[in-house]
């Protein structure tokens, strides 16, 4: 999650227009709360606007939805100085909130917003303290490939000025990439260097960004193709279109290309310093950094040892359930033998062809569709945004995750997208697709993230914010919910469901093993191989992901276990009054929240006797 950036001076200028504390005669408590709520929500809106003022690139979907094109011709400032300004802004906003508002006069929902705002600043402090320990180039992606994805997916061109802003951003790429290169070298000098396995894919993917026409005689580069398509759709004369295309070609082959070449030079310089593939324990203050990452990722105080043990316990439990399904199928070998059977028998793979990739997409869409058919029986309110299933674009397959979700544009101009990486179909297992579709699509991330954006009356910092333990916990919870909804009728698919849950339990063991217990990359890969159904490619991608993004992988299981725990508690306490739709409304109704906040919300609902939650 990237933080918003703005200078503290600008922050005070923007926020100086916040409503002053009203000096009025006493009013009835309900009216006072409503008035104080309205003032606080106005403050939150101003704070939100201030945070996105210089974050046009990161929050482009939100800006598009609001009809704003502030600094539409610029890219984000990704320097250390900008990070400091970001934190200064948030500290100034927090101080102002505490000085101008009385929490005792707020409604319960407004008090929750106060608590969430304060919590967000606490997290920003921790993130900022350890920002120079993070890796810019990881197994999951990097700033060079994210820029063309942003331009293609988020920069709209509805006018000539929009196209000119696109060209300006192409030129601004040199400044941003210079900052990326400078940070890369600064962190390397302080002993923070990405693992060895990161460098060659990063070099290759960065070269790909400046490959193809107009950089060479090959097929059109994706950004060049995108700009040509957008310009072609303009209501403008041909001379204007020709001028725009010529300026874009000049920008691409000039400043844009130079920026990426600067990063390539920096990567080449730093690569010899990459002498390890170990966890972050090898970094200066590595143990303290990892503990901070666990706190940020799980929103709990669980220690690495506790998380490791939870993982071992979950691995054992899930494997017992797998043994039962294996027996039902009639397979007589060991569980590890069954893993090998599923990974090698052709019936469980798609052809490694264009047709095989399209069949995967067709199957995934069918799984999502069957959830949509019965979802009203399980959810009181469904997201209005559409959901699509797409393959990851070829130019970023090498550094993209196995599967992931992109939030929709709040104005409906772009759907929620469940992306799947189909670079090598020999590494894709059919039994796992159903569970992954429920996690990334429906009733998983789409029902949580898209729905949160649509909650009326909720401050935008909550609608568009997020906590990994909540979001990924919900995604994993959705996989199991699919079975309760009547799916996984094929026992192989049900085994696949257990295998994806096992995958997340193994994450707890391997992530803490790598970073707290000094496991080697090979040890982690071997543990994964012995205790999961993942393909060899995916095992390597997973372990390398954990090494370069410490702690993040622990959020899934920790979050899911908390949701399951709270559901069991509510069912036991409410008995016949327990309604699954109401429970889901409570869990989803406040947007993404830390796990302790979620627990408080569910406990309050139980204390009130259940029923449909009120706003």
Tab-separated table of C-alpha atoms in Angstrom, residues 183-477:
chain	number	residue	atom	x	y	z
A	183	UNK	CA	16.805	5.244	-4.201
A	184	UNK	CA	18.014	1.890	-5.482
A	185	UNK	CA	21.645	2.967	-5.135
A	186	UNK	CA	21.131	4.728	-1.783
A	187	UNK	CA	19.536	1.682	-0.194
A	188	UNK	CA	22.203	-0.581	-1.645
A	189	UNK	CA	24.879	1.579	-0.013
A	190	UNK	CA	23.074	1.033	3.311
A	191	UNK	CA	23.069	-2.743	2.853
A	192	UNK	CA	19.522	-3.142	1.533
A	193	UNK	CA	19.811	-5.047	-1.740
A	194	UNK	CA	17.170	-7.234	-3.344
A	195	UNK	CA	17.930	-10.979	-3.465
A	196	UNK	CA	19.954	-12.318	-6.363
A	197	UNK	CA	17.001	-13.947	-8.096
A	198	UNK	CA	15.287	-10.565	-8.542
A	199	UNK	CA	17.828	-8.887	-10.777
A	200	UNK	CA	17.686	-10.746	-14.080
A	201	UNK	CA	13.873	-10.722	-14.344
A	202	UNK	CA	13.876	-7.051	-13.351
A	203	UNK	CA	16.464	-6.206	-15.991
A	204	UNK	CA	14.523	-8.178	-18.604
A	205	UNK	CA	11.135	-6.661	-17.753
A	206	UNK	CA	12.589	-3.141	-17.684
A	207	UNK	CA	14.132	-3.674	-21.121
A	208	UNK	CA	10.738	-4.898	-22.331
A	209	UNK	CA	9.215	-1.540	-21.382
A	210	UNK	CA	11.375	0.152	-24.039
A	211	UNK	CA	11.196	-2.606	-26.640
A	212	UNK	CA	9.170	-2.522	-29.860
A	213	UNK	CA	8.099	0.417	-31.984
A	214	UNK	CA	8.908	3.269	-31.744
A	215	UNK	CA	12.069	2.169	-29.907
A	216	UNK	CA	13.003	-0.365	-32.586
A	217	UNK	CA	11.571	-2.058	-35.675
A	218	UNK	CA	9.503	-4.597	-33.732
A	219	UNK	CA	5.769	-4.694	-33.134
A	220	UNK	CA	4.237	-1.703	-31.398
A	221	UNK	CA	5.219	-1.287	-27.768
A	222	UNK	CA	2.081	-1.605	-25.553
A	223	UNK	CA	2.243	2.061	-24.445
A	224	UNK	CA	2.686	3.288	-28.014
A	225	UNK	CA	-0.197	1.089	-29.161
A	226	UNK	CA	-2.346	2.382	-26.305
A	227	UNK	CA	-1.670	6.030	-27.106
A	228	UNK	CA	-2.382	5.537	-30.810
A	229	UNK	CA	-5.706	3.852	-29.984
A	230	UNK	CA	-6.733	6.600	-27.591
A	231	UNK	CA	-5.802	9.377	-30.011
A	232	UNK	CA	-7.662	7.636	-32.837
A	233	UNK	CA	-10.841	7.848	-30.748
A	234	UNK	CA	-10.611	11.617	-30.278
A	235	UNK	CA	-12.966	14.073	-31.896
A	236	UNK	CA	-10.169	16.073	-33.488
A	237	UNK	CA	-8.854	16.859	-36.942
A	238	UNK	CA	-6.168	14.708	-38.479
A	239	UNK	CA	-3.514	17.406	-38.213
A	240	UNK	CA	-4.030	17.571	-34.454
A	241	UNK	CA	-3.875	13.807	-34.156
A	242	UNK	CA	-0.679	13.716	-36.198
A	243	UNK	CA	0.832	16.368	-33.915
A	244	UNK	CA	-0.074	14.361	-30.803
A	245	UNK	CA	1.380	11.166	-32.217
A	246	UNK	CA	4.584	12.902	-33.216
A	247	UNK	CA	5.010	14.427	-29.750
A	248	UNK	CA	4.393	11.054	-28.097
A	249	UNK	CA	6.936	9.373	-30.359
A	250	UNK	CA	9.488	12.039	-29.450
A	251	UNK	CA	8.761	11.660	-25.725
A	252	UNK	CA	8.963	7.869	-25.837
A	253	UNK	CA	12.237	7.735	-27.735
A	254	UNK	CA	13.653	10.625	-25.716
A	255	UNK	CA	13.021	11.301	-22.018
A	256	UNK	CA	10.868	8.210	-21.436
A	257	UNK	CA	13.534	5.881	-22.800
A	258	UNK	CA	16.335	7.735	-21.005
A	259	UNK	CA	14.545	7.300	-17.679
A	260	UNK	CA	14.352	3.538	-18.034
A	261	UNK	CA	17.909	3.356	-19.281
A	262	UNK	CA	18.963	5.118	-16.066
A	263	UNK	CA	17.237	2.403	-14.059
A	264	UNK	CA	18.861	-0.312	-16.175
A	265	UNK	CA	22.272	1.219	-15.450
A	266	UNK	CA	21.523	1.366	-11.711
A	267	UNK	CA	20.306	-2.237	-11.646
A	268	UNK	CA	23.459	-3.343	-13.437
A	269	UNK	CA	25.619	-1.429	-10.929
A	270	UNK	CA	23.844	-2.839	-7.890
A	271	UNK	CA	23.503	-6.424	-9.133
A	272	UNK	CA	27.047	-7.479	-8.066
A	273	UNK	CA	26.128	-6.515	-4.473
A	274	UNK	CA	23.314	-9.075	-4.455
A	275	UNK	CA	25.109	-11.931	-2.738
A	276	UNK	CA	22.212	-13.660	-0.984
A	277	UNK	CA	18.703	-15.062	-1.446
A	278	UNK	CA	18.021	-15.176	2.304
A	279	UNK	CA	15.283	-13.466	4.308
A	280	UNK	CA	15.433	-9.981	5.786
A	281	UNK	CA	17.188	-11.220	8.913
A	282	UNK	CA	20.348	-10.576	6.880
A	283	UNK	CA	19.631	-6.831	6.698
A	284	UNK	CA	20.778	-4.317	9.309
A	285	UNK	CA	18.173	-4.468	12.135
A	286	UNK	CA	16.484	-7.193	10.109
A	287	UNK	CA	14.703	-8.792	13.064
A	288	UNK	CA	13.087	-5.509	14.150
A	289	UNK	CA	12.109	-4.772	10.547
A	290	UNK	CA	10.405	-8.146	10.197
A	291	UNK	CA	8.516	-7.702	13.464
A	292	UNK	CA	7.226	-4.375	12.158
A	293	UNK	CA	6.191	-6.026	8.910
A	294	UNK	CA	4.233	-8.683	10.808
A	295	UNK	CA	2.452	-6.010	12.809
A	296	UNK	CA	1.532	-4.094	9.652
A	297	UNK	CA	0.500	-7.214	7.739
A	298	UNK	CA	-1.644	-8.906	10.388
A	299	UNK	CA	-2.840	-5.845	12.382
A	300	UNK	CA	-2.104	-7.964	15.481
A	301	UNK	CA	0.645	-8.321	18.079
A	302	UNK	CA	1.318	-11.956	17.174
A	303	UNK	CA	5.002	-12.849	17.254
A	304	UNK	CA	6.879	-14.706	14.545
A	305	UNK	CA	7.051	-17.799	16.774
A	306	UNK	CA	3.293	-17.702	17.418
A	307	UNK	CA	2.501	-17.319	13.732
A	308	UNK	CA	4.894	-20.146	12.866
A	309	UNK	CA	3.130	-22.474	15.326
A	310	UNK	CA	-0.319	-21.477	14.071
A	311	UNK	CA	0.901	-22.408	10.608
A	312	UNK	CA	2.169	-25.805	11.698
A	313	UNK	CA	-1.148	-26.530	13.441
A	314	UNK	CA	-3.167	-25.510	10.401
A	315	UNK	CA	-1.005	-27.543	8.029
A	316	UNK	CA	-1.629	-30.647	10.154
A	317	UNK	CA	-5.406	-30.027	10.372
A	318	UNK	CA	-5.878	-29.387	6.665
A	319	UNK	CA	-3.814	-32.405	5.690
A	320	UNK	CA	-6.070	-34.594	7.857
A	321	UNK	CA	-9.063	-33.308	5.895
A	322	UNK	CA	-7.196	-33.967	2.659
A	323	UNK	CA	-6.585	-37.552	3.702
A	324	UNK	CA	-10.349	-38.000	4.071
A	325	UNK	CA	-11.025	-36.677	0.552
A	326	UNK	CA	-8.201	-38.806	-0.843
A	327	UNK	CA	-9.822	-41.861	0.729
A	328	UNK	CA	-13.193	-40.855	-0.755
A	329	UNK	CA	-11.600	-40.683	-4.201
A	330	UNK	CA	-10.055	-44.109	-3.667
A	331	UNK	CA	-6.384	-43.211	-3.999
A	332	UNK	CA	-4.307	-45.640	-1.915
A	333	UNK	CA	-0.894	-43.948	-1.936
A	334	UNK	CA	0.415	-41.310	0.467
A	335	UNK	CA	-0.701	-37.700	0.442
A	336	UNK	CA	2.571	-36.725	-1.193
A	337	UNK	CA	1.968	-39.403	-3.849
A	338	UNK	CA	-1.458	-37.884	-4.466
A	339	UNK	CA	0.121	-34.449	-4.871
A	340	UNK	CA	2.459	-35.855	-7.523
A	341	UNK	CA	-0.441	-37.620	-9.254
A	342	UNK	CA	-2.492	-34.416	-9.483
A	343	UNK	CA	0.495	-32.396	-10.718
A	344	UNK	CA	1.530	-34.877	-13.410
A	345	UNK	CA	-1.663	-36.497	-14.750
A	346	UNK	CA	-2.666	-34.664	-17.977
A	347	UNK	CA	-6.356	-34.706	-17.070
A	348	UNK	CA	-5.704	-32.057	-14.427
A	349	UNK	CA	-3.962	-29.627	-16.789
A	350	UNK	CA	-5.015	-27.393	-19.644
A	351	UNK	CA	-3.228	-27.509	-23.003
A	352	UNK	CA	-0.359	-25.014	-23.111
A	353	UNK	CA	-1.976	-23.259	-26.056
A	354	UNK	CA	-4.118	-20.225	-26.753
A	355	UNK	CA	-7.134	-22.535	-26.616
A	356	UNK	CA	-6.053	-23.876	-23.234
A	357	UNK	CA	-5.732	-20.351	-21.860
A	358	UNK	CA	-9.159	-19.424	-23.152
A	359	UNK	CA	-10.658	-22.541	-21.574
A	360	UNK	CA	-9.215	-21.526	-18.203
A	361	UNK	CA	-10.851	-18.109	-18.536
A	362	UNK	CA	-14.144	-19.707	-19.556
A	363	UNK	CA	-14.093	-22.045	-16.543
A	364	UNK	CA	-13.197	-19.255	-14.133
A	365	UNK	CA	-16.045	-17.125	-15.472
A	366	UNK	CA	-18.448	-20.017	-14.963
A	367	UNK	CA	-17.402	-20.407	-11.318
A	368	UNK	CA	-17.979	-16.698	-10.734
A	369	UNK	CA	-21.360	-16.866	-12.478
A	370	UNK	CA	-22.640	-19.695	-10.295
A	371	UNK	CA	-21.793	-17.690	-7.183
A	372	UNK	CA	-23.696	-14.707	-8.540
A	373	UNK	CA	-26.776	-16.892	-9.046
A	374	UNK	CA	-27.094	-17.826	-5.355
A	375	UNK	CA	-25.388	-14.842	-3.718
A	376	UNK	CA	-28.683	-13.175	-2.612
A	377	UNK	CA	-29.231	-16.120	-0.264
A	378	UNK	CA	-25.975	-15.288	1.518
A	379	UNK	CA	-25.599	-11.508	1.216
A	380	UNK	CA	-28.072	-8.714	1.870
A	381	UNK	CA	-26.383	-6.327	-0.575
A	382	UNK	CA	-24.184	-7.105	-3.567
A	383	UNK	CA	-21.713	-4.778	-5.283
A	384	UNK	CA	-23.103	-2.897	-8.254
A	385	UNK	CA	-19.789	-2.942	-10.142
A	386	UNK	CA	-19.306	-5.549	-12.848
A	387	UNK	CA	-16.630	-8.251	-12.520
A	388	UNK	CA	-14.469	-9.526	-15.372
A	389	UNK	CA	-11.900	-12.321	-15.625
A	390	UNK	CA	-8.801	-11.491	-17.685
A	391	UNK	CA	-5.377	-12.931	-18.408
A	392	UNK	CA	-2.337	-10.932	-17.278
A	393	UNK	CA	-0.832	-8.962	-20.144
A	394	UNK	CA	2.202	-10.754	-21.676
A	395	UNK	CA	4.625	-7.887	-20.998
A	396	UNK	CA	4.291	-8.302	-17.203
A	397	UNK	CA	3.764	-12.066	-16.871
A	398	UNK	CA	7.297	-12.676	-15.581
A	399	UNK	CA	6.803	-10.552	-12.466
A	400	UNK	CA	3.026	-10.821	-11.957
A	401	UNK	CA	1.394	-12.923	-9.232
A	402	UNK	CA	-0.446	-16.175	-9.939
A	403	UNK	CA	-3.808	-14.447	-9.596
A	404	UNK	CA	-4.979	-11.089	-8.221
A	405	UNK	CA	-7.849	-8.603	-8.163
A	406	UNK	CA	-7.950	-5.016	-9.410
A	407	UNK	CA	-10.632	-2.784	-7.925
A	408	UNK	CA	-13.182	-1.169	-10.236
A	409	UNK	CA	-13.397	2.537	-10.932
A	410	UNK	CA	-16.076	3.823	-8.554
A	411	UNK	CA	-17.947	5.565	-11.383
A	412	UNK	CA	-18.431	2.296	-13.263
A	413	UNK	CA	-16.071	3.167	-16.092
A	414	UNK	CA	-13.874	0.148	-15.348
A	415	UNK	CA	-15.069	-3.160	-13.844
A	416	UNK	CA	-13.471	-5.123	-11.070
A	417	UNK	CA	-10.912	-7.408	-12.712
A	418	UNK	CA	-9.861	-10.875	-11.576
A	419	UNK	CA	-6.495	-11.363	-13.283
A	420	UNK	CA	-4.847	-14.761	-13.824
A	421	UNK	CA	-1.265	-15.383	-14.902
A	422	UNK	CA	-1.415	-17.864	-17.796
A	423	UNK	CA	2.196	-17.624	-18.926
A	424	UNK	CA	2.725	-21.386	-18.654
A	425	UNK	CA	-0.361	-23.595	-18.664
A	426	UNK	CA	1.664	-26.675	-17.723
A	427	UNK	CA	1.945	-25.111	-14.275
A	428	UNK	CA	-1.798	-24.519	-13.826
A	429	UNK	CA	-3.838	-27.162	-11.985
A	430	UNK	CA	-7.531	-27.522	-12.802
A	431	UNK	CA	-8.595	-28.636	-9.296
A	432	UNK	CA	-7.473	-25.298	-7.837
A	433	UNK	CA	-9.231	-22.942	-10.199
A	434	UNK	CA	-12.596	-23.031	-8.455
A	435	UNK	CA	-11.205	-21.968	-5.086
A	436	UNK	CA	-8.994	-19.283	-6.619
A	437	UNK	CA	-11.987	-17.878	-8.521
A	438	UNK	CA	-14.001	-17.567	-5.324
A	439	UNK	CA	-11.067	-15.844	-3.601
A	440	UNK	CA	-10.125	-13.328	-6.278
A	441	UNK	CA	-13.586	-12.853	-7.756
A	442	UNK	CA	-16.894	-13.672	-6.082
A	443	UNK	CA	-17.705	-13.933	-3.218
A	444	UNK	CA	-14.135	-12.871	-2.367
A	445	UNK	CA	-12.334	-9.641	-3.163
A	446	UNK	CA	-15.022	-8.274	-5.460
A	447	UNK	CA	-17.740	-8.599	-2.810
A	448	UNK	CA	-15.489	-6.879	-0.270
A	449	UNK	CA	-13.472	-4.265	-2.179
A	450	UNK	CA	-16.004	-3.182	-4.800
A	451	UNK	CA	-18.788	-3.172	-2.204
A	452	UNK	CA	-16.761	-1.021	0.211
A	453	UNK	CA	-16.283	1.633	-2.477
A	454	UNK	CA	-20.067	1.833	-2.838
A	455	UNK	CA	-20.998	2.292	0.842
A	456	UNK	CA	-22.804	5.626	1.016
A	457	UNK	CA	-21.978	7.924	3.887
A	458	UNK	CA	-18.648	6.285	4.645
A	459	UNK	CA	-15.671	8.673	4.459
A	460	UNK	CA	-13.634	8.100	1.349
A	461	UNK	CA	-10.462	7.310	3.274
A	462	UNK	CA	-12.321	4.238	4.555
A	463	UNK	CA	-14.022	3.330	1.296
A	464	UNK	CA	-10.749	3.301	-0.609
A	465	UNK	CA	-8.350	2.280	2.176
A	466	UNK	CA	-7.467	-1.234	3.141
A	467	UNK	CA	-5.815	-3.696	5.509
A	468	UNK	CA	-4.310	-6.887	4.148
A	469	UNK	CA	-5.346	-9.123	7.035
A	470	UNK	CA	-8.983	-8.119	6.556
A	471	UNK	CA	-9.030	-8.188	2.739
A	472	UNK	CA	-7.003	-11.375	2.288
A	473	UNK	CA	-8.674	-12.977	5.288
A	474	UNK	CA	-12.011	-12.360	3.595
A	475	UNK	CA	-10.704	-13.777	0.313
A	476	UNK	CA	-9.638	-17.001	2.010
A	477	UNK	CA	-12.885	-17.137	4.007
